[in-house]
Short mmCIF file of C-alpha atoms and ligand atoms in Angstrom, two decimals:
data_model
loop_
_atom_site.label_atom_id
_atom_site.label_comp_id
_atom_site.label_asym_id
_atom_site.label_seq_id
_atom_site.Cartn_x
_atom_site.Cartn_y
_atom_site.Cartn_z
CA MET A 1323 83.63 85.00 90.73
CA ILE A 1324 79.91 84.27 91.05
CA ASN A 1325 79.29 80.80 92.27
CA ILE A 1326 75.86 80.11 93.70
CA THR A 1327 75.85 76.36 93.19
CA THR A 1328 75.28 75.19 96.73
CA SER A 1329 73.11 72.24 95.91
CA ASN A 1330 75.86 69.58 95.64
CA ASN A 1331 75.72 66.87 98.27
CA LYS A 1332 78.97 67.03 100.14
CA GLY A 1333 79.83 70.67 99.61
CA THR A 1334 83.15 71.90 98.21
CA TYR A 1335 85.82 73.89 99.89
CA LYS A 1336 84.29 77.04 98.30
CA SER A 1337 80.73 76.20 98.83
CA PRO A 1338 79.13 74.21 101.61
CA ASN A 1339 76.14 71.95 100.68
CA ILE A 1340 72.55 73.23 101.10
CA PHE A 1341 72.68 72.35 104.80
CA GLY A 1342 75.84 74.27 105.28
CA TYR A 1343 78.23 71.31 105.57
CA TYR A 1344 81.84 71.27 104.46
CA GLY A 1345 82.49 67.49 104.59
CA ASN A 1346 81.52 66.44 108.15
CA TYR A 1347 81.43 69.90 109.59
CA GLY A 1348 79.03 72.87 109.60
CA GLY A 1349 75.22 72.94 109.62
CA ALA A 1350 72.96 75.07 111.66
CA TYR A 1351 72.40 73.94 115.25
CA ILE A 1352 70.19 76.61 116.57
CA PRO A 1353 67.26 77.00 118.96
CA GLU A 1354 63.82 76.71 117.30
CA MET A 1355 63.20 80.37 118.04
CA LEU A 1356 66.06 81.43 115.77
CA HIS A 1357 64.95 79.37 112.70
CA ARG A 1358 62.97 82.20 111.09
CA ASN A 1359 65.90 84.67 111.19
CA VAL A 1360 68.51 82.19 109.97
CA GLU A 1361 66.11 80.87 107.27
CA GLU A 1362 65.60 84.40 105.96
CA LEU A 1363 69.28 84.87 105.69
CA ARG A 1364 69.96 81.56 104.14
CA ASN A 1365 67.29 82.01 101.44
CA LYS A 1366 68.51 85.56 100.56
CA TYR A 1367 72.16 86.01 101.18
CA LEU A 1368 73.62 84.72 97.83
CA GLN A 1369 71.08 86.41 95.73
CA ILE A 1370 71.63 89.80 97.51
CA MET A 1371 75.40 89.54 97.64
CA TYR A 1372 75.81 88.93 93.95
CA GLU A 1373 73.25 91.54 92.84
CA GLU A 1374 74.89 94.14 90.65
CA SER A 1375 73.81 97.10 92.84
CA PHE A 1376 75.09 95.32 96.00
CA GLN A 1377 78.44 94.53 94.38
CA LYS A 1378 78.78 98.10 93.20
CA GLU A 1379 78.28 99.63 96.66
CA PHE A 1380 80.38 96.91 98.36
CA GLN A 1381 83.27 97.42 95.97
CA TYR A 1382 82.89 101.17 96.23
CA LEU A 1383 83.21 101.06 100.08
CA LEU A 1384 86.00 98.55 100.08
CA HIS A 1385 87.88 100.92 97.69
CA ASP A 1386 87.08 104.43 99.02
CA TYR A 1387 86.32 103.72 102.67
CA ALA A 1388 88.38 100.65 103.73
CA GLY A 1389 91.27 101.60 101.42
CA ARG A 1390 91.31 98.48 99.15
CA PRO A 1391 93.09 97.02 97.37
CA THR A 1392 95.62 96.51 100.19
CA PRO A 1393 99.15 96.27 98.95
CA LEU A 1394 101.02 92.99 98.37
CA PHE A 1395 104.43 93.95 99.72
CA PHE A 1396 107.66 92.23 98.76
CA ALA A 1397 109.39 91.80 102.19
CA GLU A 1398 112.89 92.01 100.90
CA ARG A 1399 114.91 91.73 104.20
CA LEU A 1400 112.59 89.07 105.60
CA SER A 1401 112.97 87.14 102.34
CA LYS A 1402 116.69 87.37 102.66
CA GLN A 1403 116.57 85.99 106.23
CA PHE A 1404 114.83 82.93 104.94
CA SER A 1405 116.67 82.69 101.66
CA SER A 1406 113.24 82.68 99.89
CA THR A 1407 110.71 85.08 98.47
CA ILE A 1408 108.04 86.36 100.86
CA TYR A 1409 105.25 88.78 100.22
CA LEU A 1410 102.92 90.33 102.95
CA LYS A 1411 99.27 90.91 102.17
CA ARG A 1412 98.77 94.18 104.03
CA GLU A 1413 95.41 93.78 105.63
CA ASP A 1414 96.87 95.84 108.43
CA LEU A 1415 96.43 98.88 106.19
CA ASN A 1416 92.65 98.60 106.16
CA HIS A 1417 90.55 101.32 107.88
CA THR A 1418 90.31 100.13 111.53
CA GLY A 1419 93.51 98.25 111.16
CA ALA A 1420 92.53 94.66 110.11
CA HIS A 1421 90.66 92.53 107.73
CA LYS A 1422 87.39 92.53 109.95
CA ILE A 1423 86.12 95.65 108.12
CA ASN A 1424 85.60 93.72 104.83
CA ASN A 1425 83.04 91.45 106.50
CA ALA A 1426 81.48 94.31 108.50
CA ILE A 1427 80.81 96.38 105.43
CA GLY A 1428 79.42 93.32 103.59
CA GLN A 1429 77.07 92.24 106.32
CA VAL A 1430 75.81 95.76 107.15
CA LEU A 1431 75.01 96.38 103.46
CA LEU A 1432 73.19 93.03 103.39
CA ALA A 1433 71.31 93.93 106.55
CA ILE A 1434 70.13 97.10 104.92
CA ARG A 1435 68.83 95.25 101.88
CA LEU A 1436 67.00 92.87 104.24
CA GLY A 1437 65.22 95.92 105.58
CA LYS A 1438 66.89 95.64 109.08
CA LYS A 1439 67.18 98.75 111.17
CA ARG A 1440 69.12 97.44 114.09
CA ILE A 1441 72.53 95.73 114.15
CA ILE A 1442 73.79 93.57 117.02
CA ALA A 1443 77.18 91.94 117.35
CA GLU A 1444 79.21 90.14 119.91
CA THR A 1445 82.96 90.86 120.49
CA GLY A 1446 85.71 89.37 122.54
CA ALA A 1447 88.74 91.66 122.17
CA GLY A 1448 86.56 94.39 120.66
CA GLN A 1449 88.01 94.34 117.15
CA HIS A 1450 84.92 93.00 115.50
CA GLY A 1451 82.76 95.32 117.59
CA VAL A 1452 84.79 98.33 116.43
CA ALA A 1453 84.50 97.28 112.83
CA THR A 1454 80.80 96.77 113.12
CA ALA A 1455 80.22 100.02 115.01
CA THR A 1456 82.26 101.84 112.39
CA VAL A 1457 80.04 100.69 109.50
CA CYS A 1458 76.92 101.34 111.56
CA ALA A 1459 78.11 104.98 112.08
CA LEU A 1460 78.78 105.29 108.31
CA LYS A 1461 75.27 104.06 107.50
CA GLY A 1462 73.43 105.58 110.38
CA LEU A 1463 72.21 102.33 111.91
CA GLU A 1464 71.61 101.55 115.56
CA CYS A 1465 74.37 99.25 116.83
CA ILE A 1466 74.36 97.19 120.03
CA VAL A 1467 77.57 95.32 120.88
CA TYR A 1468 77.57 92.59 123.55
CA MET A 1469 80.92 92.09 125.37
CA GLY A 1470 81.89 90.12 128.40
CA GLU A 1471 82.33 92.29 131.39
CA VAL A 1472 85.80 90.92 131.98
CA ASP A 1473 86.71 91.70 128.31
CA MET A 1474 85.33 95.16 128.67
CA GLU A 1475 87.78 95.81 131.58
CA ARG A 1476 90.70 94.22 129.57
CA GLN A 1477 89.92 96.11 126.39
CA GLN A 1478 88.98 99.59 127.44
CA PRO A 1479 90.20 101.48 124.42
CA ASN A 1480 88.05 99.43 122.09
CA VAL A 1481 85.05 99.98 124.43
CA ALA A 1482 85.76 103.72 124.16
CA ARG A 1483 86.04 103.48 120.38
CA MET A 1484 82.68 101.75 120.03
CA GLN A 1485 81.03 104.28 122.33
CA MET A 1486 82.52 107.20 120.38
CA LEU A 1487 81.23 105.58 117.16
CA GLY A 1488 77.77 105.69 118.70
CA ALA A 1489 77.33 102.05 119.65
CA THR A 1490 75.78 100.79 122.86
CA VAL A 1491 78.10 98.35 124.54
CA VAL A 1492 76.25 95.91 126.69
CA PRO A 1493 78.23 93.94 129.37
CA ALA A 1494 77.64 90.13 129.50
CA THR A 1495 77.65 89.41 133.20
CA SER A 1496 77.03 85.64 133.27
CA GLY A 1497 79.40 82.75 133.23
CA SER A 1498 83.03 83.64 132.71
CA LYS A 1499 81.93 87.21 131.51
CA THR A 1500 83.88 86.60 128.21
CA LEU A 1501 83.15 85.96 124.56
CA LYS A 1502 80.89 82.97 124.85
CA ASP A 1503 78.72 84.76 127.33
CA ALA A 1504 78.52 87.85 125.00
CA THR A 1505 77.48 85.43 122.24
CA ASN A 1506 74.67 83.98 124.36
CA GLU A 1507 73.43 87.47 125.07
CA ALA A 1508 73.53 88.49 121.31
CA ILE A 1509 71.60 85.32 120.46
CA ARG A 1510 69.01 86.09 123.17
CA ASP A 1511 68.67 89.65 121.68
CA TRP A 1512 68.08 88.22 118.19
CA ILE A 1513 65.39 85.88 119.46
CA ASN A 1514 63.63 88.82 121.08
CA ASN A 1515 63.94 90.99 118.00
CA PRO A 1516 63.34 88.69 115.02
CA THR A 1517 62.11 91.09 112.38
CA ASP A 1518 64.13 94.33 112.56
CA THR A 1519 67.53 93.15 113.68
CA HIS A 1520 70.64 91.62 111.85
CA TYR A 1521 73.27 89.78 113.88
CA VAL A 1522 76.70 90.48 112.36
CA ILE A 1523 79.02 87.55 113.19
CA GLY A 1524 82.67 88.40 112.98
CA SER A 1525 84.34 85.20 111.68
CA VAL A 1526 83.70 82.12 109.59
CA VAL A 1527 81.76 80.55 112.51
CA GLY A 1528 78.18 80.33 113.55
CA PRO A 1529 75.23 78.51 112.00
CA HIS A 1530 75.00 78.20 108.12
CA PRO A 1531 74.95 80.59 106.21
CA TYR A 1532 77.42 82.60 108.22
CA PRO A 1533 80.60 80.73 107.56
CA ASP A 1534 80.02 80.74 103.81
CA MET A 1535 78.89 84.36 103.77
CA VAL A 1536 81.83 85.56 105.76
CA ALA A 1537 84.28 83.57 103.67
CA ARG A 1538 82.78 85.14 100.58
CA PHE A 1539 83.02 88.62 101.95
CA GLN A 1540 86.68 88.01 102.89
CA SER A 1541 87.58 86.33 99.62
CA VAL A 1542 88.47 89.72 98.24
CA ILE A 1543 91.81 89.09 99.95
CA SER A 1544 92.78 86.21 97.74
CA GLU A 1545 91.17 87.74 94.67
CA GLU A 1546 93.55 90.64 95.05
CA ILE A 1547 96.58 88.43 95.83
CA ARG A 1548 96.12 86.57 92.58
CA LYS A 1549 96.05 89.74 90.49
CA GLN A 1550 98.81 91.44 92.38
CA LEU A 1551 101.12 88.39 92.17
CA LEU A 1552 100.44 88.02 88.53
CA GLU A 1553 101.45 91.62 87.94
CA LYS A 1554 104.68 91.31 90.04
CA THR A 1555 105.84 87.79 89.06
CA GLY A 1556 103.94 86.79 85.90
CA ASN A 1557 102.42 83.89 87.84
CA GLU A 1558 99.27 84.19 89.87
CA LEU A 1559 99.88 81.13 91.97
CA PRO A 1560 102.21 81.22 94.86
CA ASN A 1561 103.76 78.09 96.47
CA ASN A 1562 102.55 78.84 99.90
CA VAL A 1563 99.83 80.96 101.56
CA VAL A 1564 100.03 81.30 105.34
CA ALA A 1565 97.42 82.90 107.71
CA CYS A 1566 96.66 82.77 111.41
CA VAL A 1567 93.40 81.15 112.56
CA GLY A 1568 91.23 82.32 115.39
CA GLY A 1569 87.75 81.60 114.07
CA GLY A 1570 89.40 81.58 110.59
CA SER A 1571 88.13 84.53 108.58
CA ASN A 1572 91.36 86.09 107.42
CA ALA A 1573 92.62 82.60 106.57
CA ALA A 1574 89.44 81.83 104.70
CA GLY A 1575 89.79 85.00 102.75
CA ALA A 1576 93.39 84.42 102.03
CA PHE A 1577 92.83 80.82 100.89
CA TYR A 1578 89.55 81.15 99.15
CA ASN A 1579 90.58 81.70 95.60
CA PHE A 1580 93.38 79.23 95.93
CA LEU A 1581 91.33 76.33 97.36
CA ASP A 1582 90.90 74.58 93.96
CA ASP A 1583 94.65 75.14 92.95
CA LEU A 1584 96.11 72.10 94.64
CA SER A 1585 99.66 73.19 93.82
CA VAL A 1586 99.27 76.06 96.33
CA GLN A 1587 100.13 74.77 99.81
CA LEU A 1588 97.89 76.36 102.48
CA TYR A 1589 99.17 76.80 106.00
CA ALA A 1590 96.79 77.65 108.92
CA VAL A 1591 98.52 78.76 112.07
CA GLU A 1592 96.88 78.31 115.45
CA ALA A 1593 97.81 79.89 118.83
CA ALA A 1594 99.63 77.30 120.94
CA GLY A 1595 99.56 79.80 123.83
CA CYS A 1596 102.06 78.57 126.58
CA GLY A 1597 102.50 75.38 124.71
CA ILE A 1598 99.97 72.79 123.25
CA ASN A 1599 100.14 70.55 126.33
CA SER A 1600 100.35 73.39 128.90
CA GLY A 1601 96.63 73.58 129.55
CA MET A 1602 96.87 77.16 128.36
CA SER A 1603 96.47 76.90 124.60
CA ALA A 1604 94.07 77.74 121.84
CA ALA A 1605 95.33 75.12 119.25
CA THR A 1606 92.00 73.77 118.29
CA THR A 1607 92.95 71.09 115.72
CA GLN A 1608 95.54 69.69 118.14
CA LEU A 1609 93.30 69.70 121.19
CA GLY A 1610 89.77 69.76 119.90
CA LYS A 1611 87.22 67.09 119.10
CA PRO A 1612 84.03 67.19 116.91
CA GLY A 1613 81.36 69.07 118.71
CA VAL A 1614 78.85 71.84 118.41
CA LEU A 1615 79.89 75.46 119.27
CA HIS A 1616 77.99 78.68 118.38
CA GLY A 1617 75.56 77.06 116.05
CA SER A 1618 77.75 74.71 113.86
CA LYS A 1619 79.50 71.44 114.10
CA SER A 1620 83.25 71.78 114.13
CA LEU A 1621 86.34 70.96 116.11
CA VAL A 1622 85.97 72.31 119.61
CA MET A 1623 88.17 72.25 122.71
CA GLN A 1624 86.10 70.50 125.25
CA THR A 1625 86.24 68.18 128.26
CA ALA A 1626 85.32 64.52 127.98
CA ASP A 1627 81.80 65.40 128.89
CA GLY A 1628 81.55 68.25 126.40
CA GLN A 1629 82.25 71.31 128.52
CA ILE A 1630 84.07 74.06 126.63
CA VAL A 1631 87.67 74.36 127.72
CA GLU A 1632 88.75 78.01 128.24
CA PRO A 1633 91.41 78.81 125.65
CA HIS A 1634 94.50 80.92 126.15
CA SER A 1635 96.56 83.01 123.77
CA ILE A 1636 98.51 86.20 124.20
CA SER A 1637 96.62 87.51 121.25
CA ALA A 1638 92.96 88.21 121.99
CA GLY A 1639 91.83 87.50 118.47
CA LEU A 1640 93.16 83.90 118.50
CA ASP A 1641 91.69 83.22 121.96
CA TYR A 1642 88.81 81.04 120.84
CA PRO A 1643 87.96 77.45 121.70
CA GLY A 1644 86.88 76.50 118.13
CA ILE A 1645 87.48 77.01 114.41
CA GLY A 1646 85.12 77.54 111.55
CA PRO A 1647 83.69 74.36 109.92
CA LEU A 1648 85.59 75.16 106.62
CA HIS A 1649 88.87 74.94 108.58
CA ALA A 1650 87.91 71.75 110.35
CA HIS A 1651 87.25 70.24 106.87
CA LEU A 1652 90.50 71.65 105.52
CA TYR A 1653 92.31 70.04 108.48
CA GLU A 1654 90.51 66.66 108.19
CA SER A 1655 90.91 66.41 104.48
CA GLY A 1656 94.61 67.46 104.55
CA ARG A 1657 93.99 70.30 102.06
CA ALA A 1658 95.65 72.76 104.53
CA LYS A 1659 98.45 72.04 106.95
CA PHE A 1660 97.92 73.29 110.52
CA LEU A 1661 100.83 74.55 112.45
CA SER A 1662 101.04 76.52 115.76
CA ALA A 1663 103.04 79.15 117.38
CA THR A 1664 103.40 79.91 121.06
CA ASP A 1665 103.01 83.32 122.75
CA GLU A 1666 106.77 83.61 122.90
CA GLU A 1667 107.30 82.59 119.31
CA ALA A 1668 104.68 85.09 118.24
CA LEU A 1669 106.34 87.96 120.18
CA GLU A 1670 109.73 87.02 118.66
CA ALA A 1671 108.27 87.07 115.11
CA ALA A 1672 106.61 90.46 115.72
CA PHE A 1673 109.87 92.00 116.83
CA ASN A 1674 111.67 90.33 113.85
CA LEU A 1675 109.24 91.79 111.36
CA THR A 1676 109.32 95.20 112.94
CA LYS A 1677 113.11 95.45 112.86
CA LEU A 1678 113.53 93.99 109.33
CA GLU A 1679 110.59 95.68 107.50
CA GLY A 1680 109.38 98.57 109.73
CA ILE A 1681 105.97 97.06 110.12
CA ILE A 1682 104.54 96.46 113.57
CA PRO A 1683 102.15 93.49 113.14
CA ALA A 1684 99.10 92.49 115.15
CA LEU A 1685 99.94 89.65 117.64
CA GLU A 1686 97.57 87.47 115.73
CA SER A 1687 99.39 88.06 112.42
CA ALA A 1688 102.74 87.44 114.22
CA HIS A 1689 101.63 83.84 114.68
CA ALA A 1690 101.41 83.40 110.89
CA LEU A 1691 104.88 85.08 110.54
CA SER A 1692 106.34 82.69 113.23
CA ALA A 1693 105.37 79.67 111.16
CA LEU A 1694 107.71 80.58 108.35
CA LYS A 1695 110.54 78.91 110.23
CA GLN A 1696 108.64 75.69 110.33
CA MET A 1697 108.03 75.57 106.65
CA ASN A 1698 111.35 74.56 105.13
CA LEU A 1699 111.24 77.33 102.50
CA LYS A 1700 113.15 76.70 99.32
CA PRO A 1701 115.03 79.50 97.46
CA ASN A 1702 112.59 79.43 94.46
CA ASN A 1703 109.43 79.26 96.67
CA VAL A 1704 107.01 82.21 96.66
CA THR A 1705 105.15 82.55 99.96
CA ILE A 1706 102.32 84.93 100.84
CA VAL A 1707 101.70 85.77 104.52
CA CYS A 1708 98.40 87.36 105.39
CA LEU A 1709 99.17 90.15 107.66
CA SER A 1710 95.80 90.26 109.15
CA GLY A 1711 96.18 93.41 111.32
CA ARG A 1712 98.40 96.13 112.65
CA GLY A 1713 99.99 96.07 116.14
CA ASP A 1714 98.97 99.37 117.64
CA LYS A 1715 96.38 97.59 119.70
CA ASP A 1716 99.08 95.21 121.10
CA LEU A 1717 101.56 97.87 122.29
CA ALA A 1718 101.04 97.07 125.93
CA ALA A 1719 102.00 93.44 125.27
CA TYR A 1720 105.04 94.53 123.30
CA MET A 1721 106.16 96.96 125.94
CA LYS A 1722 105.98 94.25 128.52
CA ALA A 1723 108.08 91.94 126.31
CA MET A 1724 110.70 94.75 125.92
CA GLN A 1725 110.89 95.33 129.66
CA HIS A 1726 111.37 91.55 130.21
CA SER A 1727 114.14 91.23 127.67
CA SER A 1728 116.07 94.30 129.07
CA SER A 1729 115.81 93.28 132.78
C1 PLP B 3294 90.18 89.07 114.92
C2 PLP B 3294 91.49 88.91 114.29
C3 PLP B 3294 92.03 87.70 113.93
C4 PLP B 3294 91.39 86.38 114.16
O1 PLP B 3294 90.13 86.28 113.45
P1 PLP B 3294 90.07 85.40 112.18
O2 PLP B 3294 88.49 85.23 112.02
O3 PLP B 3294 90.62 83.98 112.49
O4 PLP B 3294 90.69 86.04 111.13
C5 PLP B 3294 93.30 87.73 113.31
N1 PLP B 3294 94.00 88.87 113.16
C6 PLP B 3294 93.52 90.02 113.53
C7 PLP B 3294 94.34 91.25 113.29
C8 PLP B 3294 92.28 90.09 114.20
O5 PLP B 3294 91.82 91.31 114.57
#
């Protein structure tokens, strides 16, 4: 499991090069004033992450606090529907309802070992903010979460959760008052507090070493899948692994330990929103071009003169105008296939899973489920779907869809 060889030139799928590049994507495009913070992290993260005492505490919290290992569930009725074999990796059963807690635990433990007393984060839908505030409460650390004013209005239950957990939620009031403005505020905070503060980024995005660090914290997902599949089928390699991609952290975690097994087909599913060419989409590989967003070079949805295009998805977690650099590389190299699902298709897949298996998925995860019908599954195929989160948070959208279909 321990792989700290990052000194290769081009980087591999599992390890970017020393500058943080996966192929043509990655790096650290940051203001001069952030160099010290990011350098400190880059110099220390691998050493700290793979220390025995760190791993011991990390594994303990994943097990006793987050509830890992999450089950690998044979979805029998869903399998019948597709005349194939489908397993669900139940990240929805984690504490706080999604995979984000894996990374939040990892980064907060790392921050403590770096001697940091103050944790900052940015959040769009609030899910990453809740996961971070949760682990800060557990560890008694100060937590400040930046959130766009518009997002705070849209996601009031998550704002309340963070406040109940003891975090200070600071509204970002500039620009469109959404995620990118919250990110700017968090960066400004980090520049002003360079010694005592760690910035917890919630996906495989941001300047190097964040994408690599977050992918490694999330890689527990595929580590478990291999063991569980071996136990259930006698073979640790599935034919297909499918995951939704916002920034790409649950997909990176679900893919990580299969990246070098070329017989395993990887499917990343983006949010097409109202349709790829509707002007209301978040399908970055289809609509994006190389550019710099939030500190790394990747594929970015932008206008001809480089202005970020506002994305749209029914699921707040996929409503992001970029993808992590690993995914840009997986796309460009062809190692993963990129599919997309519209808002409507995701809703349909969510209702389908709920009726067949008694599991209400997060709208994000429903995008991954929706891609099954595009995959031409064979009877002898084994497919893993990463069920990144549970659907409680999406009940309002589901209620609206039910009213629609009954009227
Ligand atoms: C945040 C979130 C996502 C999207 O983030 P990734 O980094 O792409 O995984 C997907 N599913 C759920 C349930 C989420 O909360």
